[in-house]
JSON list of C-alpha atoms in Angstrom, two decimals:
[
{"chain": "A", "resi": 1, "resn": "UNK", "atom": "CA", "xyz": [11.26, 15.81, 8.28]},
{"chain": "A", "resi": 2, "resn": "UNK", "atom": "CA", "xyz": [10.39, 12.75, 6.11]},
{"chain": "A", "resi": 3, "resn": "UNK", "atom": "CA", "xyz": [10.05, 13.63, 2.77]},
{"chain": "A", "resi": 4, "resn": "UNK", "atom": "CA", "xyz": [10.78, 11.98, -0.60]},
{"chain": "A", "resi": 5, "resn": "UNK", "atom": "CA", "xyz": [12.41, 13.86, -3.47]},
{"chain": "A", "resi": 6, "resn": "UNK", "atom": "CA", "xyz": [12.02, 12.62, -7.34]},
{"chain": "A", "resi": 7, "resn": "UNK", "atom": "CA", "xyz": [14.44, 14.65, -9.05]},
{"chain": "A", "resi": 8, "resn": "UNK", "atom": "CA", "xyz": [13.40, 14.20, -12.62]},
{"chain": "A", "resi": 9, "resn": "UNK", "atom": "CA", "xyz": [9.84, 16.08, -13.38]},
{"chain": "A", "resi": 10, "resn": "UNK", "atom": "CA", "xyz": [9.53, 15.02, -16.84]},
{"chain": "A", "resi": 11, "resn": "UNK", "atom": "CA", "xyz": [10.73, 12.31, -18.79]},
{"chain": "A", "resi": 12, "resn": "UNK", "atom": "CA", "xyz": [10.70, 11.61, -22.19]},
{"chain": "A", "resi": 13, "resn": "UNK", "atom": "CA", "xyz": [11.94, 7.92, -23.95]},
{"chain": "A", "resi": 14, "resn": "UNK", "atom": "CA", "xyz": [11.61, 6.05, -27.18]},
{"chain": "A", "resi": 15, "resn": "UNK", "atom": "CA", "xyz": [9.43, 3.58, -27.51]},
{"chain": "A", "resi": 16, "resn": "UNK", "atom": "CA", "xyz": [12.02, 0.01, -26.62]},
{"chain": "A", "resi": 17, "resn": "UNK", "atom": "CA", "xyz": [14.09, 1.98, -24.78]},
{"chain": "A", "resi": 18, "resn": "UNK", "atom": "CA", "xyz": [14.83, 1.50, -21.55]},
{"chain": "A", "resi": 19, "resn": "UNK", "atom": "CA", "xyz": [13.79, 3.74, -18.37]},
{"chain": "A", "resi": 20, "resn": "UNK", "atom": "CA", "xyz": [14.69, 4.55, -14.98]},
{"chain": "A", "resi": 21, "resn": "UNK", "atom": "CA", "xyz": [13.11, 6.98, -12.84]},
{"chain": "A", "resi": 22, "resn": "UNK", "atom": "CA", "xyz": [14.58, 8.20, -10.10]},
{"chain": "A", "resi": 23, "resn": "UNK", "atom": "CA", "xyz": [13.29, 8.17, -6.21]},
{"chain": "A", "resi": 24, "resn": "UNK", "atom": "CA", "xyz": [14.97, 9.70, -2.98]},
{"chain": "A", "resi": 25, "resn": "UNK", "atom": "CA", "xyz": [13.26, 9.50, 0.39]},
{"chain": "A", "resi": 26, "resn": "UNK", "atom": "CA", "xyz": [14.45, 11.00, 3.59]},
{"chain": "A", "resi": 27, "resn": "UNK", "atom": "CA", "xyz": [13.59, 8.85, 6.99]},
{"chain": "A", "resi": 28, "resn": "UNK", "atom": "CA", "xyz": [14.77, 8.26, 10.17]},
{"chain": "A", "resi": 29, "resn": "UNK", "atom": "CA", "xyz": [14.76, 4.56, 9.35]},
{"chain": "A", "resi": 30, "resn": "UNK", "atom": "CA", "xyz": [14.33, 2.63, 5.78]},
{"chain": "A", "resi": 31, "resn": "UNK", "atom": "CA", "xyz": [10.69, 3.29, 5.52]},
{"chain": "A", "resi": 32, "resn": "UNK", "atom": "CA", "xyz": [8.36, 0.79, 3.10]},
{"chain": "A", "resi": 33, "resn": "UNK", "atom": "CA", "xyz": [8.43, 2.49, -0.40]},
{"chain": "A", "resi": 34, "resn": "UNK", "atom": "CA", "xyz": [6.12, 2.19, -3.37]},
{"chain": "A", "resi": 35, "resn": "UNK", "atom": "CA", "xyz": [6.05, 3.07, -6.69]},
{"chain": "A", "resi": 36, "resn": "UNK", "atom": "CA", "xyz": [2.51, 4.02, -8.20]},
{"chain": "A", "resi": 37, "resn": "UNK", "atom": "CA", "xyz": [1.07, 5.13, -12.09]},
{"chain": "A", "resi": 38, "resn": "UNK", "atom": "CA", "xyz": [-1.62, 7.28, -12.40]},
{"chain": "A", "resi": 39, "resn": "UNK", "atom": "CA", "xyz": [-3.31, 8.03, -15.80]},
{"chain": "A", "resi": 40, "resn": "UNK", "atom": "CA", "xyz": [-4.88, 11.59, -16.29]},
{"chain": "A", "resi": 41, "resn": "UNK", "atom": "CA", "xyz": [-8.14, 12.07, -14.31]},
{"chain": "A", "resi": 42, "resn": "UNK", "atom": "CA", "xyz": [-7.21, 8.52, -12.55]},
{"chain": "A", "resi": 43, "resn": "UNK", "atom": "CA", "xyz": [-6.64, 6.77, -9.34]},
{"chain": "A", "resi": 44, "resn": "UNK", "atom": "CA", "xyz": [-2.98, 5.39, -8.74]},
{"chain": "A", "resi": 45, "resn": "UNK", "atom": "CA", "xyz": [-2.53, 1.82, -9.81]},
{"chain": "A", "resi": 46, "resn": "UNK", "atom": "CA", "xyz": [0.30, -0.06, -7.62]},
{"chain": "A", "resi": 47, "resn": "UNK", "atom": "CA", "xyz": [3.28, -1.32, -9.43]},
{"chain": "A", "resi": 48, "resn": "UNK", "atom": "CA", "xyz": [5.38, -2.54, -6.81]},
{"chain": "A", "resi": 49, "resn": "UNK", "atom": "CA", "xyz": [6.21, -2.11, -3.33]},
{"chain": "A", "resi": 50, "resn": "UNK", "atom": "CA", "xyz": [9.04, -2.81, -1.01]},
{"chain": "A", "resi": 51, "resn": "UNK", "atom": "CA", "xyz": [9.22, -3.90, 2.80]},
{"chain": "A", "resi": 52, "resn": "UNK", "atom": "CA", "xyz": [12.45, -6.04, 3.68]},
{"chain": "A", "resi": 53, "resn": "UNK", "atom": "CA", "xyz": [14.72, -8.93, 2.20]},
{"chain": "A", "resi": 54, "resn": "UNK", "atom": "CA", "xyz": [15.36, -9.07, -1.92]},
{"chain": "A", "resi": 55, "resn": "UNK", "atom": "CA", "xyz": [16.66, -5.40, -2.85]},
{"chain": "A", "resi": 56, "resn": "UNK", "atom": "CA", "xyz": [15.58, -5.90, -5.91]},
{"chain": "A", "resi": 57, "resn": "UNK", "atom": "CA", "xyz": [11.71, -5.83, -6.59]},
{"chain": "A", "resi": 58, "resn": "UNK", "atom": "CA", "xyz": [9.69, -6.91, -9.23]},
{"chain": "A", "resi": 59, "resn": "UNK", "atom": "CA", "xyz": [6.56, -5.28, -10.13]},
{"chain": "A", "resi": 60, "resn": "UNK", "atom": "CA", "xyz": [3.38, -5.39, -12.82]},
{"chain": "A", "resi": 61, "resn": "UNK", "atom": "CA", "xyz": [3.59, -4.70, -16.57]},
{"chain": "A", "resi": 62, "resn": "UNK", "atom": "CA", "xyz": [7.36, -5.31, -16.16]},
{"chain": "A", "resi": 63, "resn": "UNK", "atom": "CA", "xyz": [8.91, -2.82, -13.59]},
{"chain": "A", "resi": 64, "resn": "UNK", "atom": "CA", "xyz": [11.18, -3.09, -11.36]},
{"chain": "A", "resi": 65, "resn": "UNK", "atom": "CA", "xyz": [12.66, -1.11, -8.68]},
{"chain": "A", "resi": 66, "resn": "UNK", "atom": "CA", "xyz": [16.01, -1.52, -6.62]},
{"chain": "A", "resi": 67, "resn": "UNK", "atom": "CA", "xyz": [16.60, -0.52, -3.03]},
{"chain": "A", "resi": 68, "resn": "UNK", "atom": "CA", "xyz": [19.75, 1.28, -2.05]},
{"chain": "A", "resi": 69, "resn": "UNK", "atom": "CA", "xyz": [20.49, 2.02, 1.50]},
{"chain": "A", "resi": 70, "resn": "UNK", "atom": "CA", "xyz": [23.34, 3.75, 0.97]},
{"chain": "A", "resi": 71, "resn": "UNK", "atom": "CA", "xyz": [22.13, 6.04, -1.49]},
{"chain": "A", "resi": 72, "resn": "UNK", "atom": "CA", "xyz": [18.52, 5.85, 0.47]},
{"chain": "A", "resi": 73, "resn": "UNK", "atom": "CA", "xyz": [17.31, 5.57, -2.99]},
{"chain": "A", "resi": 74, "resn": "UNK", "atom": "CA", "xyz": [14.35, 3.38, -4.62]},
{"chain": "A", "resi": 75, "resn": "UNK", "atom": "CA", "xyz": [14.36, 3.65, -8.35]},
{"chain": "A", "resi": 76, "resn": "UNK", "atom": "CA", "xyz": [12.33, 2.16, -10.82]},
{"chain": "A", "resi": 77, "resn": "UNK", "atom": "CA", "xyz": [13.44, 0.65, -14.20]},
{"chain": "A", "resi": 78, "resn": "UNK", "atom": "CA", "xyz": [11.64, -0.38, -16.97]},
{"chain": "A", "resi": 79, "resn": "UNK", "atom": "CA", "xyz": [14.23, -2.87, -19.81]},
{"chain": "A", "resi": 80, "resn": "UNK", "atom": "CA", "xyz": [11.91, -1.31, -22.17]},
{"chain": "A", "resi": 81, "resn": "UNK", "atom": "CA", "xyz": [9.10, 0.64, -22.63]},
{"chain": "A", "resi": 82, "resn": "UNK", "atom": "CA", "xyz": [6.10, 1.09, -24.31]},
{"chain": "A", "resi": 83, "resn": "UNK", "atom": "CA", "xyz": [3.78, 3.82, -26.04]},
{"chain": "A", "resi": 84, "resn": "UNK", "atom": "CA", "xyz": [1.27, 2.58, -23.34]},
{"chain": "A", "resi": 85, "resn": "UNK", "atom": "CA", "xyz": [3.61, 3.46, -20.04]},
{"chain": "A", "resi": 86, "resn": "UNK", "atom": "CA", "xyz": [2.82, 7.14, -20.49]},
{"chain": "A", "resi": 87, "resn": "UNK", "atom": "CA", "xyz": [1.71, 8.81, -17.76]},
{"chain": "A", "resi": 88, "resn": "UNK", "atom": "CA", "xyz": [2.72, 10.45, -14.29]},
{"chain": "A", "resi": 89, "resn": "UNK", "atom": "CA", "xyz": [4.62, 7.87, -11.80]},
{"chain": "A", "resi": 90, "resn": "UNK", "atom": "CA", "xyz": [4.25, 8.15, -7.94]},
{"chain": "A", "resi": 91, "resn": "UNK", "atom": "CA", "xyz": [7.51, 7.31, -5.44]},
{"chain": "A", "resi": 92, "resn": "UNK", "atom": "CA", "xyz": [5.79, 6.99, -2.14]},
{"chain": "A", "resi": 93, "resn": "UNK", "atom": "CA", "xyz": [6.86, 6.13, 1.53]},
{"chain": "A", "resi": 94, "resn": "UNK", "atom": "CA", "xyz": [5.71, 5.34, 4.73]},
{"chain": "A", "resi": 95, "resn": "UNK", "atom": "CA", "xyz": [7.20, 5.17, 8.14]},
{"chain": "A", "resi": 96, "resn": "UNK", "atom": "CA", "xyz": [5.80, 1.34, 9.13]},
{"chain": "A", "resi": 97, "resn": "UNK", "atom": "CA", "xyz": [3.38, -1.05, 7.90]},
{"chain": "A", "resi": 98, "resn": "UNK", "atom": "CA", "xyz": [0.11, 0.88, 7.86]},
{"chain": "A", "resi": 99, "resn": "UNK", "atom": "CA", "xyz": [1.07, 4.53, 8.50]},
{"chain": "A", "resi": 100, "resn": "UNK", "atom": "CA", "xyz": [0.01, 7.40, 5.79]},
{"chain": "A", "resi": 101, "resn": "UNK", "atom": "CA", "xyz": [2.04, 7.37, 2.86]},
{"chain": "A", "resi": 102, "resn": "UNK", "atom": "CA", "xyz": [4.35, 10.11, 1.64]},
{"chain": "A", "resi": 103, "resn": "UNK", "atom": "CA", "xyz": [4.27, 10.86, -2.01]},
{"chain": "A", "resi": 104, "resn": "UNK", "atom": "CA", "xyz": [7.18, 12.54, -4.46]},
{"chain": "A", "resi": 105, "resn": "UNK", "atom": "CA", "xyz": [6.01, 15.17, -6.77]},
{"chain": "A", "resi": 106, "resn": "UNK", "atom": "CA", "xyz": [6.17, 12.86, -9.67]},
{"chain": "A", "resi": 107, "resn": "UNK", "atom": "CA", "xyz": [7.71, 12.50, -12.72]},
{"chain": "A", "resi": 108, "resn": "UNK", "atom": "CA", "xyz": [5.33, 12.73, -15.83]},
{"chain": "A", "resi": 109, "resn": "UNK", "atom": "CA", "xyz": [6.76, 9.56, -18.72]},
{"chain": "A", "resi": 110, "resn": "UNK", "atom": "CA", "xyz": [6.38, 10.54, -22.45]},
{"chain": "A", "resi": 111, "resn": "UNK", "atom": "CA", "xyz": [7.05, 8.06, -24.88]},
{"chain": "A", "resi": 112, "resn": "UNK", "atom": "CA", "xyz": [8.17, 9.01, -28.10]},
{"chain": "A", "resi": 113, "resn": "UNK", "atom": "CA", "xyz": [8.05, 6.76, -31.53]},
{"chain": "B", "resi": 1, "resn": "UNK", "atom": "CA", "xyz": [-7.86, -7.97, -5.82]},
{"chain": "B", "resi": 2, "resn": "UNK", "atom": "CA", "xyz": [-8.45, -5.32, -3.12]},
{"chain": "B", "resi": 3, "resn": "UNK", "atom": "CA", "xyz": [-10.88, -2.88, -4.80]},
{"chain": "B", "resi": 4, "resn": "UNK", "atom": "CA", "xyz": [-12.04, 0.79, -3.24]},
{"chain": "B", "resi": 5, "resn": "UNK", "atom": "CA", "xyz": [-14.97, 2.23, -5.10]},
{"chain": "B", "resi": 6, "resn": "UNK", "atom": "CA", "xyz": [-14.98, 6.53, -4.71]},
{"chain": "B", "resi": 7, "resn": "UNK", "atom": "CA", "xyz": [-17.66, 8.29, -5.47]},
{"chain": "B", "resi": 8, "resn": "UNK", "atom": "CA", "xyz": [-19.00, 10.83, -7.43]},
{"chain": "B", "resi": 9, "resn": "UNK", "atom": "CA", "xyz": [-16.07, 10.40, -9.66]},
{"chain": "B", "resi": 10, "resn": "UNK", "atom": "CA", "xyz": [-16.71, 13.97, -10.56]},
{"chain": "B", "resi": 11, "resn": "UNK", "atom": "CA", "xyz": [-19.47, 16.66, -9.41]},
{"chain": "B", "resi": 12, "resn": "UNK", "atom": "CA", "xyz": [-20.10, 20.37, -9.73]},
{"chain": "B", "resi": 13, "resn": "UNK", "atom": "CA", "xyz": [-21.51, 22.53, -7.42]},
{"chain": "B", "resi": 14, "resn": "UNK", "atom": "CA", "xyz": [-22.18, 26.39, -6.47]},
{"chain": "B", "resi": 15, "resn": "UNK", "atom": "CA", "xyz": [-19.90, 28.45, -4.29]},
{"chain": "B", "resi": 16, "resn": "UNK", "atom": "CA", "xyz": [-21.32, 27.98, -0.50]},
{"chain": "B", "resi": 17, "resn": "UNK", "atom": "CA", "xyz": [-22.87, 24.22, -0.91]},
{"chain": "B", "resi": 18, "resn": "UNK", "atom": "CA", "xyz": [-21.47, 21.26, 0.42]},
{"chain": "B", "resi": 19, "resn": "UNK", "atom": "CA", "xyz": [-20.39, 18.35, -1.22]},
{"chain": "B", "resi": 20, "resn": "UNK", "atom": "CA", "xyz": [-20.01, 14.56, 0.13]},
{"chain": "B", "resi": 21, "resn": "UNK", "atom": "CA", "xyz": [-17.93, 12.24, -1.51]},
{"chain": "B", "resi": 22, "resn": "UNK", "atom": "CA", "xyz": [-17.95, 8.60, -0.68]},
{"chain": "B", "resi": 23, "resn": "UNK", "atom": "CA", "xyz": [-15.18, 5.89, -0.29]},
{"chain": "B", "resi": 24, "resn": "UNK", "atom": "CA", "xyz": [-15.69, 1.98, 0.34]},
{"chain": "B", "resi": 25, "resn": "UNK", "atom": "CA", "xyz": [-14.01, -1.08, 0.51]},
{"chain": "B", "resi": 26, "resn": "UNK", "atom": "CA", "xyz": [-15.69, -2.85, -1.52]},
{"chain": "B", "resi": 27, "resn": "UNK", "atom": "CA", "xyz": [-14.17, -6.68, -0.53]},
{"chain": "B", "resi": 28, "resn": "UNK", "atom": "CA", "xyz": [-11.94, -5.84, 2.64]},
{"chain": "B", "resi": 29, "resn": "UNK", "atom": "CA", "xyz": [-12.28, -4.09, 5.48]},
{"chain": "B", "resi": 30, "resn": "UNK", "atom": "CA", "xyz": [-10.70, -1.16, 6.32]},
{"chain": "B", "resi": 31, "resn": "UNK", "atom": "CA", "xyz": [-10.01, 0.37, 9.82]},
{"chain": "B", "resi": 32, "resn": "UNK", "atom": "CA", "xyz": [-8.06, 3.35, 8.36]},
{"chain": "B", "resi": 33, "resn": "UNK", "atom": "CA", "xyz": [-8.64, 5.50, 5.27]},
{"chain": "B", "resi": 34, "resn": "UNK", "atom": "CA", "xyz": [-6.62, 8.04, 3.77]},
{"chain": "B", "resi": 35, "resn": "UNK", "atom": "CA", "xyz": [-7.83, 11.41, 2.59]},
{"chain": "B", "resi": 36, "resn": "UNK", "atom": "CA", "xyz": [-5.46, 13.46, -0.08]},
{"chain": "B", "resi": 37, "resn": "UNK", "atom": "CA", "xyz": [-5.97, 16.16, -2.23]},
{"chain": "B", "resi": 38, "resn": "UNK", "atom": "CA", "xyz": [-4.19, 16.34, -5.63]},
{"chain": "B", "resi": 39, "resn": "UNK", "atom": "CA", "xyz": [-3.68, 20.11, -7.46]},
{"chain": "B", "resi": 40, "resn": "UNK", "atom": "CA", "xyz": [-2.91, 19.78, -11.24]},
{"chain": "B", "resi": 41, "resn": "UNK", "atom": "CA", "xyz": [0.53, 18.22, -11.97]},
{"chain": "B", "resi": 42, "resn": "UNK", "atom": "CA", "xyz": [1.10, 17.76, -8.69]},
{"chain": "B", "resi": 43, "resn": "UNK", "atom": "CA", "xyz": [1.68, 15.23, -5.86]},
{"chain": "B", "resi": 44, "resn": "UNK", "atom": "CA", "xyz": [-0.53, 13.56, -3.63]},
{"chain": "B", "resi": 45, "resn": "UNK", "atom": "CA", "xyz": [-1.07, 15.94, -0.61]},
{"chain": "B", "resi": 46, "resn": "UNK", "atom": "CA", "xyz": [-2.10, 14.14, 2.73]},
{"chain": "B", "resi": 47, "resn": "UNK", "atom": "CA", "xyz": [-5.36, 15.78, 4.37]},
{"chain": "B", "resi": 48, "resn": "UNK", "atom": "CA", "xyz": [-6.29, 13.68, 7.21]},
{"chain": "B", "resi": 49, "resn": "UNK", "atom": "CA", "xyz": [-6.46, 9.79, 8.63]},
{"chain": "B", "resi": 50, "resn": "UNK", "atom": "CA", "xyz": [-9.47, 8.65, 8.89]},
{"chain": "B", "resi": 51, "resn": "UNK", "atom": "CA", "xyz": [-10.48, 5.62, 11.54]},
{"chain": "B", "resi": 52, "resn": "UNK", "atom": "CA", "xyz": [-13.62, 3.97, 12.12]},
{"chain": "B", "resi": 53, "resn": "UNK", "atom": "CA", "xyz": [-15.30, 5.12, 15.19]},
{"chain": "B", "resi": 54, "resn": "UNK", "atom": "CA", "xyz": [-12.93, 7.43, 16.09]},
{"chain": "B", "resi": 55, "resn": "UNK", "atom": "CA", "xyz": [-12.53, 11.03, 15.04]},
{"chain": "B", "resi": 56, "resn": "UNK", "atom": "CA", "xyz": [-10.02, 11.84, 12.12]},
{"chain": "B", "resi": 57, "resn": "UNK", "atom": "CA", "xyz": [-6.75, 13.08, 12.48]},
{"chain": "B", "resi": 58, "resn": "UNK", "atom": "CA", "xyz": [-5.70, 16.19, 10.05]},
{"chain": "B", "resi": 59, "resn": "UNK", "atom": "CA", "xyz": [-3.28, 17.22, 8.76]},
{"chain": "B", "resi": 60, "resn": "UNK", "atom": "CA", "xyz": [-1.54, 20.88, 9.55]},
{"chain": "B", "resi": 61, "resn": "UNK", "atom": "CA", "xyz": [-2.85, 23.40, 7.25]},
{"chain": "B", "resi": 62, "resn": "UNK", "atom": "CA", "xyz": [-6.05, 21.36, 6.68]},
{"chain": "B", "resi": 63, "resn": "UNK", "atom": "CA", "xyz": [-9.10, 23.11, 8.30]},
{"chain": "B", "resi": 64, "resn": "UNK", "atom": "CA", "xyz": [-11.30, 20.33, 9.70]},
{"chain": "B", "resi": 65, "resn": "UNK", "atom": "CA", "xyz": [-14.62, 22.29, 10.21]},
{"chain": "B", "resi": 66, "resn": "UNK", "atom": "CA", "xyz": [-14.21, 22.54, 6.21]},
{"chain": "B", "resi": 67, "resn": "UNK", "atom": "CA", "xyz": [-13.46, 19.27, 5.65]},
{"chain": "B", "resi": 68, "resn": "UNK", "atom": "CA", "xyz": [-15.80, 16.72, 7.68]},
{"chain": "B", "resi": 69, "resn": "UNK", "atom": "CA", "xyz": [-14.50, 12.88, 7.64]},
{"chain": "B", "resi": 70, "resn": "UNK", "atom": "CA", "xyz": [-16.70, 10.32, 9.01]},
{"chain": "B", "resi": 71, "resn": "UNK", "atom": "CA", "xyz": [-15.68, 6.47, 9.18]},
{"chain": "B", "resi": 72, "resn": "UNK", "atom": "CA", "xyz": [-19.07, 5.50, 10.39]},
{"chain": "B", "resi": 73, "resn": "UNK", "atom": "CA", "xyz": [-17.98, 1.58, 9.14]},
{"chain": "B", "resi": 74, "resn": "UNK", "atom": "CA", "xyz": [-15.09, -0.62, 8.51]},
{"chain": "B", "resi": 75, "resn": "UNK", "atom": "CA", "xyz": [-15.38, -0.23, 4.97]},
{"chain": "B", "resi": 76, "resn": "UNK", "atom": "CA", "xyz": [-17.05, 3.35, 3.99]},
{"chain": "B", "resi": 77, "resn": "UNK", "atom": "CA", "xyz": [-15.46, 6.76, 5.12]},
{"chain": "B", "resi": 78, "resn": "UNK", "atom": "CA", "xyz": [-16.56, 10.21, 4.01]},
{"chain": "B", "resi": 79, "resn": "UNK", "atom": "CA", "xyz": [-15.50, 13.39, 3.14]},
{"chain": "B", "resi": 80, "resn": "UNK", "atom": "CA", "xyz": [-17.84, 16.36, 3.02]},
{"chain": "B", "resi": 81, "resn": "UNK", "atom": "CA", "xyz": [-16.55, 19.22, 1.45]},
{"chain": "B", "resi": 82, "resn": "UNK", "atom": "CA", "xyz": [-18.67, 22.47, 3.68]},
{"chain": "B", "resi": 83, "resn": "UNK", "atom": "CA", "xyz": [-19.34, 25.77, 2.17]},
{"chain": "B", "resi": 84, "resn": "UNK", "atom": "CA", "xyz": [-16.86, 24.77, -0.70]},
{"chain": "B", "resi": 85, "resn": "UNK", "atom": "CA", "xyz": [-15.69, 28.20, -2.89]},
{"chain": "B", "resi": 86, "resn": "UNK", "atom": "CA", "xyz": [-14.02, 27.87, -5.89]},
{"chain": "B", "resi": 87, "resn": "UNK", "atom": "CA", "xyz": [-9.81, 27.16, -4.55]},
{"chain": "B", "resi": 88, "resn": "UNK", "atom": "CA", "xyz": [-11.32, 24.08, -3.13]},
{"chain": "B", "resi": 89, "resn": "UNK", "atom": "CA", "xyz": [-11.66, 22.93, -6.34]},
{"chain": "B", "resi": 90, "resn": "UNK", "atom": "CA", "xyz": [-9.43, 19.87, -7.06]},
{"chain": "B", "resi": 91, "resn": "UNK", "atom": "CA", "xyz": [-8.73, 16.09, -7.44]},
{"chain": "B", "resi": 92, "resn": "UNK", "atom": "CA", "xyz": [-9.15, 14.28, -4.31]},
{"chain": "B", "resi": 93, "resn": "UNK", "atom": "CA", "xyz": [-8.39, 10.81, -4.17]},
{"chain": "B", "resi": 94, "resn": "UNK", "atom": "CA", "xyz": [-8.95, 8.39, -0.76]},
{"chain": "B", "resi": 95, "resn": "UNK", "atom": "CA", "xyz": [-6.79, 5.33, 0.18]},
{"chain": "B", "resi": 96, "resn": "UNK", "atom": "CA", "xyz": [-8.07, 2.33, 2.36]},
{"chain": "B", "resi": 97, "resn": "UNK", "atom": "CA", "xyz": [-5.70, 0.29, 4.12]},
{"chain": "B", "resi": 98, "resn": "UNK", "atom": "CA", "xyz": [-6.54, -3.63, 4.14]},
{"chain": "B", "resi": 99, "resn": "UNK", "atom": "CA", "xyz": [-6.77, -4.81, 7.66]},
{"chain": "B", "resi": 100, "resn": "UNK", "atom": "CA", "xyz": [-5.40, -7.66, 6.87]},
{"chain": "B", "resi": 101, "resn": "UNK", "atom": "CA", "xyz": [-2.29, -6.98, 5.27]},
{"chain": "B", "resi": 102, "resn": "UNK", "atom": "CA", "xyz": [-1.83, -3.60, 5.48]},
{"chain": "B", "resi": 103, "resn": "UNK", "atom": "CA", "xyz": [-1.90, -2.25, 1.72]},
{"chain": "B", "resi": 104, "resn": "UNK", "atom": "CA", "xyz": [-3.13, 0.60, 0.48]},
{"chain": "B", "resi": 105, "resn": "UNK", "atom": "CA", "xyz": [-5.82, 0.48, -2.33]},
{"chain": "B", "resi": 106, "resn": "UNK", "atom": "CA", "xyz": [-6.55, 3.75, -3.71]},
{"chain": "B", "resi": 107, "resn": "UNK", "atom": "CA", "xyz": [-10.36, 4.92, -5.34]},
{"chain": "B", "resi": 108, "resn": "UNK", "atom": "CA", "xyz": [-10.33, 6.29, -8.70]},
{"chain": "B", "resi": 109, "resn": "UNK", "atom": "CA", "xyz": [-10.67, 9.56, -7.30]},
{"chain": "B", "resi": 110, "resn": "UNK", "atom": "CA", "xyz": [-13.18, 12.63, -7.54]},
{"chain": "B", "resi": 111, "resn": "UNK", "atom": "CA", "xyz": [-12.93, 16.02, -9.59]},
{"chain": "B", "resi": 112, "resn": "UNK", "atom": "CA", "xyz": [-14.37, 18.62, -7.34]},
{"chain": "B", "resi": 113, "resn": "UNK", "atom": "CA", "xyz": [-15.50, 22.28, -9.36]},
{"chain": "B", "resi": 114, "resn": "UNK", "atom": "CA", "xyz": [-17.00, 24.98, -7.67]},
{"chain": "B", "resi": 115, "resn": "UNK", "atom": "CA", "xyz": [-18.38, 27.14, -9.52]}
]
C-alpha cells in the first residue's frame, strides 16, 4: 500500500540552528512529493514540491528538500531556523500529477531561544 | 496565487443537525476537490474525491449517506455533514486541484463541534 512514514513526531531546535525533517514514502513508482506547514487551527501553506529533474528543491521562507531514490526519501532542511518556523510540517505524496495526496503524520517544529 | 476560500471557518451545532461547509476556487477552476478530515495532532485523512458533475468517490471507512459532496461547479464543492453527533467533531480541510497545472491549493479549513 502507498503510504508515507515521517519518523520524527516532534522536533525541537534552537533558534539559527539548522533543521532537517525527515520524510519516507512507499510507492510503486517515485510518486510527486510535497512538503506543507500548517499553523494551529490553519490550512496547509505549500513550501515546496517535487515532480522530476533537479533532486534538489528549493522552496519558500528558505526550505529545501532533497530527493533520494535510493533511500525513497524526501527530506526537508532548513540552514537555519527561526522562532517563526514553529509549527506542524506535512510530507505528502501522490501517485501522478493530479491524484489525491497522501499525507505523513507530521512532525510538530519547536524552536527554542 | 491560486487561492481556495472554505467556509464557515468554524461552526457549532446540536447533535442530529446537519451542517454544510463550502469550498471555492476563488481564481481557477477546479474539476477535482479533495475532502479530508484532520483529528487533533494528527495527519490529513482522505475522505472522498470530489468531481464536478459527477458523483464523489469515498474513501473506505467513510460513510457517504453521512457525508454528502456535491461539485455542482468548476470552482465550488460541498460537504454536508447529516445528522452530525458529537465524534464527528473535527478539523476538516478541502483541497482544489488547478485545472491547469495540476496543484493543490488547500482552504483554511473548518472546526466542526457538535454539541
Amino acid at each position: 500500500a502507498q503510504s508515507v512514514t515521517q519518523p520524527d513526531i516532534h522536533i525541537t531546535v534552537s533558534e539559527g540552528a539548522s533543521l532537517e525533517l525527515r520524510c519516507n514514502y512507499s510507492y510503486g513508482a517515485t510518486p510527486y512529493l510535497f512538503w506543507y506547514v500548517q499553523s494551529p487551527g490553519q490550512g496547509l501553506q505549500l513550501l515546496l514540491k517535487y515532480f522530476s529533474g533537479d533532486t534538489l528543491v528549493q522552496g519558500i521562507k528558505g526550505f529545501e528538500a532533497e530527493f533520494k531514490r535510493s533511500q525513497s526519501s524526501f527530506n526537508l532542511r532548513k540552514p537555519s531556523v527561526h522562532w517563526s518556523d514553529a509549527a506542524e510540517y506535512f510530507c505528502a505524496a501522490g501517485a501522478s500529477a493530479g491524484t489525491a495526496l497522501i499525507f505523513g503524520k507530521g512532525t510538530t517544529l519547536s524552536v527554542s531561544s | 496565487g491560486a487561492v481556495v476560500s472554505q467556509h464557515p471557518s468554524w461552526v457549532i451545532c446540536k447533535s442530529g443537525t446537519s451542517v454544510k461547509i463550502e469550498c471555492r476556487s476563488l481564481d481557477f477552476q477546479a474539476t477535482t476537490m479533495f475532502w479530508y478530515r484532520q483529528f487533533p495532532k494528527q495527519s490529513l485523512m482522505l475522505m472522498a474525491t470530489s468531481n464536478e458533475g459527477s458523483k464523489a468517490t469515498y474513501e473506505q471507512g467513510v460513510e457517504k449517506d453521512k457525508f454528502l459532496i456535491n461539485h455542482a461547479s468548476l470552482t465550488l464543492s460541498t460537504l454536508t455533514v447529516t445528522s452530525a453527533h458529537p465524534e464527528d467533531s473535527s478539523f476538516y480541510i478541502c483541497s482544489a486541484r488547478d485545472d491547469r497545472d495540476y496543484g493543490y491549493t488547500f482552504g483554511s479549513g473548518t472546526r466542526l463541534t457538535v454539541v
